[in-house]
Structures are given as C-alpha cells and as structure tokens.
Amino acid sequence: MPLQGKDAHDAATSAQQDAAAASAPETEAVPFWKRLTLEEMSAEQWESLCDGCARCCLNKLEDWDTGEIVWTAIACELLDEDSCRCRDYPNRHDFVPDCIPLDPKTVRTLTWLPPTCGYRLIAEGRDLYWWHPLVSGDPETVHEAGISTSGRTISESDIPVEEYEDYIVSWPGELPEPEKPKG
C-alpha cells in the first residue's frame, strides 16, 4: 500500500535528507580550489590561495631587447623577511605604487608568477603542492619545504637600483619536490 499524507511527506523528506547527506560529504571533501574557478572564489578563499612564499615580492628585471624577466634576491621594502608577509598589506599600494594586485585576469597574464604560485597553479588547472598551507594545514610547511624567500633576500632599501643585476637568482623559478619528503 502506498504511503499517503504525513507518512508520504516524511518518507520524501527523509529521502531528500539522505540524498543531501550522501552528496554533502563529497562536496565538502572536495576542497574549494578544486571545485571553484578563481572568479567564483570568495575574498577569503582567494586570499588563502597565497602560500606565503613571498616570491612575488621579489624585484624582477626585464631585458628590454628580449622581454625576458629574471628574479633578484632583492625584496620589496614592505616584506617582513622572516614571516614572508607584507608589513602593511591593506595599504601596500600607498607605499609601493608598482605593487601589482592579483586578480583572476592578472594571474592569467603575468608570466613572472613563480611556477609554485597557488594562483597560477589553479589558473592552469593544476593542484596545490603538498607544502601549501591549504593542503598541509600548517603555514610553516612553505618554509620547511624551502619554497619561501625566508633567509634568502635583502631589502630593496639597502641596494641601489644600479646594482640590482648583481643580485639575479634562479631559485624563484625552480620547482620543488613533488611529494613530501619521507622521514
């Protein structure tokens, strides 16, 4: 005998709840950076894609003839060299007018973003590395993995622009170990 009235409603509601419960863990288990495009992310999600490596805060030089861009070990004057975070992130553009704000469109056009950059990886349809704080759950793994600029930079306030070429480095463009080291 088919269910009627309240029993039919309760059975239908229960089935909907069961279906929702069955699909909810799957949705929640898939991290937002695998489910959403850069454009679909909330401001909080967007900001969390930054792994805190500070490689984008390094001064870069461009060869006027070839367009080639190289990194230097010279960091923005606002960079806290220990934490690899901006000392005044909300107001950085007031002090450093050429600081380029990242947004989905910009991320897709900047050729100098490091190959390890979370924004770049997601824009290219790739996953985050094991040391990214969103994956590891620990903001220190970016430093432990040797990805961050910590201990590798000098402030731009200490170096005359004419000497920047003396500080060219290749490590910001290098890829890390693909998996967490054993041990």
mmCIF file of C-alpha atoms in Angstrom:
data_model
loop_
_atom_site.group_PDB
_atom_site.id
_atom_site.type_symbol
_atom_site.label_atom_id
_atom_site.label_comp_id
_atom_site.label_asym_id
_atom_site.label_seq_id
_atom_site.Cartn_x
_atom_site.Cartn_y
_atom_site.Cartn_z
ATOM 1 C CA MET A 1 0.000 0.000 0.000
ATOM 2 C CA PRO A 2 1.489 3.366 -0.987
ATOM 3 C CA LEU A 3 2.261 5.938 1.698
ATOM 4 C CA GLN A 4 -0.154 8.825 1.995
ATOM 5 C CA GLY A 5 -0.391 12.173 3.771
ATOM 6 C CA LYS A 6 2.102 12.808 6.533
ATOM 7 C CA ASP A 7 3.790 9.411 6.069
ATOM 8 C CA ALA A 8 4.412 10.128 2.366
ATOM 9 C CA HIS A 9 5.751 13.606 3.206
ATOM 10 C CA ASP A 10 8.034 12.216 5.932
ATOM 11 C CA ALA A 11 9.327 9.490 3.619
ATOM 12 C CA ALA A 12 10.002 12.004 0.835
ATOM 13 C CA THR A 13 11.692 14.407 3.255
ATOM 14 C CA SER A 14 13.770 11.582 4.673
ATOM 15 C CA ALA A 15 14.836 10.505 1.172
ATOM 16 C CA GLN A 16 15.806 14.092 0.309
ATOM 17 C CA GLN A 17 17.778 14.401 3.538
ATOM 18 C CA ASP A 18 19.502 11.083 2.870
ATOM 19 C CA ALA A 19 20.400 12.201 -0.662
ATOM 20 C CA ALA A 20 21.656 15.544 0.615
ATOM 21 C CA ALA A 21 23.683 13.850 3.330
ATOM 22 C CA ALA A 22 25.146 11.434 0.832
ATOM 23 C CA SER A 23 26.227 14.216 -1.507
ATOM 24 C CA ALA A 24 27.279 16.751 1.156
ATOM 25 C CA PRO A 25 30.372 14.899 2.352
ATOM 26 C CA GLU A 26 31.521 14.507 -1.247
ATOM 27 C CA THR A 27 31.132 18.235 -1.881
ATOM 28 C CA GLU A 28 32.763 19.146 1.429
ATOM 29 C CA ALA A 29 35.546 16.628 0.863
ATOM 30 C CA VAL A 30 36.459 18.300 -2.423
ATOM 31 C CA PRO A 31 38.455 21.398 -1.492
ATOM 32 C CA PHE A 32 37.194 24.731 -2.810
ATOM 33 C CA TRP A 33 40.240 25.233 -5.052
ATOM 34 C CA LYS A 34 39.309 22.029 -6.902
ATOM 35 C CA ARG A 35 35.608 22.943 -7.168
ATOM 36 C CA LEU A 36 35.677 26.657 -7.941
ATOM 37 C CA THR A 37 37.245 28.819 -10.592
ATOM 38 C CA LEU A 38 39.319 31.777 -9.466
ATOM 39 C CA GLU A 39 36.368 34.028 -10.347
ATOM 40 C CA GLU A 40 33.961 32.009 -8.163
ATOM 41 C CA MET A 41 36.068 32.205 -5.003
ATOM 42 C CA SER A 42 35.144 34.403 -2.069
ATOM 43 C CA ALA A 43 37.635 37.056 -0.952
ATOM 44 C CA GLU A 44 38.658 34.805 1.950
ATOM 45 C CA GLN A 45 39.193 31.795 -0.323
ATOM 46 C CA TRP A 46 41.152 33.948 -2.780
ATOM 47 C CA GLU A 47 43.477 35.266 -0.092
ATOM 48 C CA SER A 48 44.047 31.755 1.280
ATOM 49 C CA LEU A 49 45.479 30.674 -2.091
ATOM 50 C CA CYS A 50 48.564 32.715 -1.241
ATOM 51 C CA ASP A 51 51.007 30.222 0.241
ATOM 52 C CA GLY A 52 53.135 32.912 1.895
ATOM 53 C CA CYS A 53 56.277 32.191 -0.123
ATOM 54 C CA ALA A 54 56.794 35.905 -0.989
ATOM 55 C CA ARG A 55 58.452 35.062 -4.311
ATOM 56 C CA CYS A 56 56.135 37.549 -5.998
ATOM 57 C CA CYS A 57 57.530 40.234 -3.672
ATOM 58 C CA LEU A 58 60.987 39.913 -5.219
ATOM 59 C CA ASN A 59 62.157 42.607 -7.602
ATOM 60 C CA LYS A 60 62.346 41.428 -11.169
ATOM 61 C CA LEU A 61 64.351 42.745 -14.091
ATOM 62 C CA GLU A 62 63.232 42.715 -17.699
ATOM 63 C CA ASP A 63 65.602 42.604 -20.644
ATOM 64 C CA TRP A 64 64.345 45.387 -22.914
ATOM 65 C CA ASP A 65 65.559 43.607 -26.033
ATOM 66 C CA THR A 66 64.197 40.115 -25.394
ATOM 67 C CA GLY A 67 61.439 40.703 -22.838
ATOM 68 C CA GLU A 68 62.975 38.008 -20.611
ATOM 69 C CA ILE A 69 62.203 38.521 -16.946
ATOM 70 C CA VAL A 70 64.600 37.412 -14.212
ATOM 71 C CA TRP A 71 64.226 37.462 -10.449
ATOM 72 C CA THR A 72 66.554 39.080 -7.985
ATOM 73 C CA ALA A 73 67.074 38.294 -4.315
ATOM 74 C CA ILE A 74 66.026 41.867 -3.593
ATOM 75 C CA ALA A 75 62.697 42.022 -1.782
ATOM 76 C CA CYS A 76 60.113 44.766 -1.556
ATOM 77 C CA GLU A 77 60.776 47.165 1.282
ATOM 78 C CA LEU A 78 57.472 46.160 2.926
ATOM 79 C CA LEU A 79 58.327 42.462 3.075
ATOM 80 C CA ASP A 80 58.956 41.027 6.523
ATOM 81 C CA GLU A 81 61.847 38.769 5.585
ATOM 82 C CA ASP A 82 61.217 36.329 8.451
ATOM 83 C CA SER A 83 57.469 35.774 8.087
ATOM 84 C CA CYS A 84 57.407 36.368 4.298
ATOM 85 C CA ARG A 85 54.365 38.573 4.732
ATOM 86 C CA CYS A 86 53.750 42.201 3.833
ATOM 87 C CA ARG A 87 54.183 44.558 6.765
ATOM 88 C CA ASP A 88 51.236 46.676 5.581
ATOM 89 C CA TYR A 89 49.240 44.535 3.171
ATOM 90 C CA PRO A 90 45.997 46.586 3.220
ATOM 91 C CA ASN A 91 47.883 49.824 2.418
ATOM 92 C CA ARG A 92 50.751 48.457 0.321
ATOM 93 C CA HIS A 93 49.745 50.375 -2.795
ATOM 94 C CA ASP A 94 50.087 53.659 -0.900
ATOM 95 C CA PHE A 95 53.761 52.893 -0.250
ATOM 96 C CA VAL A 96 54.642 50.741 -3.253
ATOM 97 C CA PRO A 97 52.676 52.070 -6.236
ATOM 98 C CA ASP A 98 54.085 49.438 -8.593
ATOM 99 C CA CYS A 99 52.883 46.543 -6.411
ATOM 100 C CA ILE A 100 50.651 44.613 -8.780
ATOM 101 C CA PRO A 101 47.345 43.498 -7.276
ATOM 102 C CA LEU A 102 46.473 39.944 -8.189
ATOM 103 C CA ASP A 103 43.054 39.120 -9.554
ATOM 104 C CA PRO A 104 41.927 36.275 -11.827
ATOM 105 C CA LYS A 105 42.617 38.233 -15.018
ATOM 106 C CA THR A 106 46.046 39.435 -13.884
ATOM 107 C CA VAL A 107 47.074 35.975 -12.680
ATOM 108 C CA ARG A 108 46.392 34.583 -16.146
ATOM 109 C CA THR A 109 48.581 37.215 -17.841
ATOM 110 C CA LEU A 110 51.616 37.565 -15.566
ATOM 111 C CA THR A 111 54.453 35.485 -16.930
ATOM 112 C CA TRP A 112 56.671 36.059 -13.906
ATOM 113 C CA LEU A 113 54.496 34.404 -11.270
ATOM 114 C CA PRO A 114 56.566 31.568 -9.828
ATOM 115 C CA PRO A 115 55.662 28.079 -11.030
ATOM 116 C CA THR A 116 54.769 27.230 -7.421
ATOM 117 C CA CYS A 117 52.245 30.074 -7.020
ATOM 118 C CA GLY A 118 48.850 28.814 -5.842
ATOM 119 C CA TYR A 119 47.029 31.343 -8.016
ATOM 120 C CA ARG A 120 48.980 30.284 -11.080
ATOM 121 C CA LEU A 121 48.535 26.573 -10.381
ATOM 122 C CA ILE A 122 44.760 26.860 -10.038
ATOM 123 C CA ALA A 123 44.504 29.119 -13.104
ATOM 124 C CA GLU A 124 46.372 26.439 -15.075
ATOM 125 C CA GLY A 125 44.061 23.684 -13.799
ATOM 126 C CA ARG A 126 46.719 22.106 -11.586
ATOM 127 C CA ASP A 127 46.615 21.192 -7.905
ATOM 128 C CA LEU A 128 48.437 22.779 -4.984
ATOM 129 C CA TYR A 129 51.675 21.253 -3.732
ATOM 130 C CA TRP A 130 51.873 19.223 -0.514
ATOM 131 C CA TRP A 131 53.526 22.091 1.376
ATOM 132 C CA HIS A 132 50.782 24.649 0.590
ATOM 133 C CA PRO A 133 49.093 25.603 3.889
ATOM 134 C CA LEU A 134 45.663 24.706 2.490
ATOM 135 C CA VAL A 135 46.908 21.165 1.836
ATOM 136 C CA SER A 136 49.235 20.680 4.814
ATOM 137 C CA GLY A 137 47.138 22.595 7.320
ATOM 138 C CA ASP A 138 50.310 24.312 8.529
ATOM 139 C CA PRO A 139 51.571 27.722 7.329
ATOM 140 C CA GLU A 140 55.120 26.713 8.234
ATOM 141 C CA THR A 141 55.416 23.940 5.629
ATOM 142 C CA VAL A 142 56.085 26.505 2.878
ATOM 143 C CA HIS A 143 59.221 27.468 4.812
ATOM 144 C CA GLU A 144 60.134 23.897 5.784
ATOM 145 C CA ALA A 145 59.938 22.841 2.132
ATOM 146 C CA GLY A 146 62.363 25.608 1.157
ATOM 147 C CA ILE A 147 59.821 27.330 -1.066
ATOM 148 C CA SER A 148 59.671 30.675 0.715
ATOM 149 C CA THR A 149 62.064 33.584 0.433
ATOM 150 C CA SER A 150 62.819 33.407 4.170
ATOM 151 C CA GLY A 151 66.527 33.889 4.790
ATOM 152 C CA ARG A 152 67.280 34.392 1.080
ATOM 153 C CA THR A 153 66.594 38.065 0.455
ATOM 154 C CA ILE A 154 67.882 41.554 1.029
ATOM 155 C CA SER A 155 65.641 44.615 1.254
ATOM 156 C CA GLU A 156 65.446 46.950 -1.703
ATOM 157 C CA SER A 157 66.045 49.842 0.676
ATOM 158 C CA ASP A 158 69.622 48.554 1.107
ATOM 159 C CA ILE A 159 70.530 48.272 -2.602
ATOM 160 C CA PRO A 160 70.877 50.990 -5.239
ATOM 161 C CA VAL A 161 68.885 50.209 -8.410
ATOM 162 C CA GLU A 162 72.096 50.240 -10.456
ATOM 163 C CA GLU A 163 73.278 47.170 -8.511
ATOM 164 C CA TYR A 164 70.155 45.018 -8.941
ATOM 165 C CA GLU A 165 71.827 42.979 -11.682
ATOM 166 C CA ASP A 166 74.350 41.787 -9.092
ATOM 167 C CA TYR A 167 71.530 40.017 -7.259
ATOM 168 C CA ILE A 168 69.948 37.941 -10.040
ATOM 169 C CA VAL A 169 68.872 34.479 -8.815
ATOM 170 C CA SER A 170 67.204 31.476 -10.431
ATOM 171 C CA TRP A 171 65.666 29.714 -7.418
ATOM 172 C CA PRO A 172 62.284 31.524 -7.581
ATOM 173 C CA GLY A 173 61.613 29.760 -10.883
ATOM 174 C CA GLU A 174 62.604 26.314 -9.676
ATOM 175 C CA LEU A 175 60.057 23.631 -8.901
ATOM 176 C CA PRO A 176 60.042 21.872 -5.521
ATOM 177 C CA GLU A 177 59.990 18.191 -4.811
ATOM 178 C CA PRO A 178 56.564 16.958 -5.966
ATOM 179 C CA GLU A 179 55.913 14.975 -2.784
ATOM 180 C CA LYS A 180 56.540 15.472 0.889
ATOM 181 C CA PRO A 181 59.950 14.022 1.795
ATOM 182 C CA LYS A 182 59.783 10.774 3.743
ATOM 183 C CA GLY A 183 61.148 10.720 7.245
#
